[in-house]
Short mmCIF file of C-alpha atoms in Angstrom, two decimals:
data_model
loop_
_atom_site.label_atom_id
_atom_site.label_comp_id
_atom_site.label_asym_id
_atom_site.label_seq_id
_atom_site.Cartn_x
_atom_site.Cartn_y
_atom_site.Cartn_z
CA UNK A 1 191.28 147.51 160.42
CA UNK A 2 193.06 144.42 161.68
CA UNK A 3 192.46 140.86 160.57
CA UNK A 4 191.04 140.15 164.01
CA UNK A 5 188.55 142.99 163.71
CA UNK A 6 187.55 141.84 160.23
CA UNK A 7 186.92 138.32 161.56
CA UNK A 8 184.88 139.69 164.44
CA UNK A 9 182.81 141.77 162.04
CA UNK A 10 182.28 138.70 159.85
CA UNK A 11 180.98 136.79 162.86
CA UNK A 12 178.64 139.64 163.79
CA UNK A 13 177.26 139.71 160.24
CA UNK A 14 176.81 135.92 160.27
CA UNK A 15 174.96 136.22 163.58
CA UNK A 16 172.61 138.77 162.08
CA UNK A 17 171.84 136.39 159.21
CA UNK A 18 171.41 133.51 161.67
CA UNK A 19 168.98 135.63 163.72
CA UNK A 20 166.97 136.32 160.57
CA UNK A 21 166.75 132.57 159.88
CA UNK A 22 165.91 131.70 163.48
CA UNK A 23 163.15 134.32 163.55
CA UNK A 24 161.77 133.49 160.11
CA UNK A 25 158.31 131.95 160.55
CA UNK A 26 158.48 130.13 157.21
CA UNK A 27 161.76 128.41 158.08
CA UNK A 28 160.61 127.60 161.60
CA UNK A 29 157.35 126.20 160.23
CA UNK A 30 159.30 124.05 157.79
CA UNK A 31 161.53 122.71 160.58
CA UNK A 32 158.50 121.95 162.75
CA UNK A 33 156.63 120.25 159.92
CA UNK A 34 159.63 118.12 159.00
CA UNK A 35 160.26 117.24 162.63
CA UNK A 36 156.67 116.14 163.08
CA UNK A 37 156.57 114.24 159.78
CA UNK A 38 159.84 112.37 160.36
CA UNK A 39 159.09 111.62 164.00
CA UNK A 40 155.66 110.21 163.16
CA UNK A 41 157.11 108.16 160.31
CA UNK A 42 159.88 106.88 162.59
CA UNK A 43 157.42 105.94 165.36
CA UNK A 44 155.16 104.15 162.88
CA UNK A 45 157.91 102.43 160.93
CA UNK A 46 158.05 98.64 161.16
CA UNK A 47 160.74 97.22 163.40
CA UNK A 48 161.76 94.90 160.56
CA UNK A 49 162.88 97.90 158.45
CA UNK A 50 165.98 99.11 160.30
CA UNK A 51 167.35 100.97 157.27
CA UNK A 52 164.20 103.07 157.00
CA UNK A 53 164.14 103.73 160.74
CA UNK A 54 167.81 104.72 160.71
CA UNK A 55 167.31 107.09 157.76
CA UNK A 56 164.33 108.79 159.43
CA UNK A 57 166.30 109.13 162.66
CA UNK A 58 169.19 110.70 160.77
CA UNK A 59 166.79 113.18 159.15
CA UNK A 60 165.62 114.21 162.62
CA UNK A 61 169.20 114.60 163.78
CA UNK A 62 170.10 116.67 160.71
CA UNK A 63 167.29 119.14 161.43
CA UNK A 64 168.52 119.40 165.00
CA UNK A 65 172.08 120.04 163.80
CA UNK A 66 170.96 122.84 161.47
CA UNK A 67 169.19 124.52 164.38
CA UNK A 68 172.25 124.05 166.59
CA UNK A 69 174.55 125.50 163.93
CA UNK A 70 172.38 128.59 163.59
CA UNK A 71 172.44 129.02 167.36
CA UNK A 72 176.23 128.61 167.40
CA UNK A 73 176.58 131.33 164.76
CA UNK A 74 174.33 133.55 166.86
CA UNK A 75 176.36 132.93 170.02
CA UNK A 76 179.67 133.47 168.19
CA UNK A 77 178.33 136.75 166.85
CA UNK A 78 177.25 137.90 170.29
CA UNK A 79 180.74 137.20 171.64
CA UNK A 80 182.28 138.93 168.61
CA UNK A 81 180.05 141.97 169.12
CA UNK A 82 181.16 142.16 172.77
CA UNK A 83 184.81 141.89 171.69
CA UNK A 84 184.32 144.69 169.14
CA UNK A 85 182.67 146.84 171.81
CA UNK A 86 185.64 146.17 174.07
CA UNK A 87 188.04 147.13 171.27
CA UNK A 88 186.18 150.39 170.68
CA UNK A 89 186.28 151.14 174.41
CA UNK A 90 190.01 150.43 174.52
CA UNK A 91 189.64 147.29 176.61
CA UNK A 92 192.01 144.48 175.70
CA UNK A 93 191.64 140.81 176.47
CA UNK A 94 194.68 138.91 177.75
#
């Protein structure tokens, strides 16, 4: 097994774990609850408290980044799975 194939397999395994997280109702519920809580707190925060507003906004962005990272792992794994399938079929990429 080549280093390339090992890396592709690692990405496929990571994608499977990412899929489990993405599909997990508990994790999704936690993300939704935090999103709602932080958004409401941000909307209701006084304009004269920019540090609080900035922190709440950053929390919202962090949740979004975690979701995006899981989706990136999933997409990378899908591409890796296709590459492994191509390798098994004897198809090479330039």
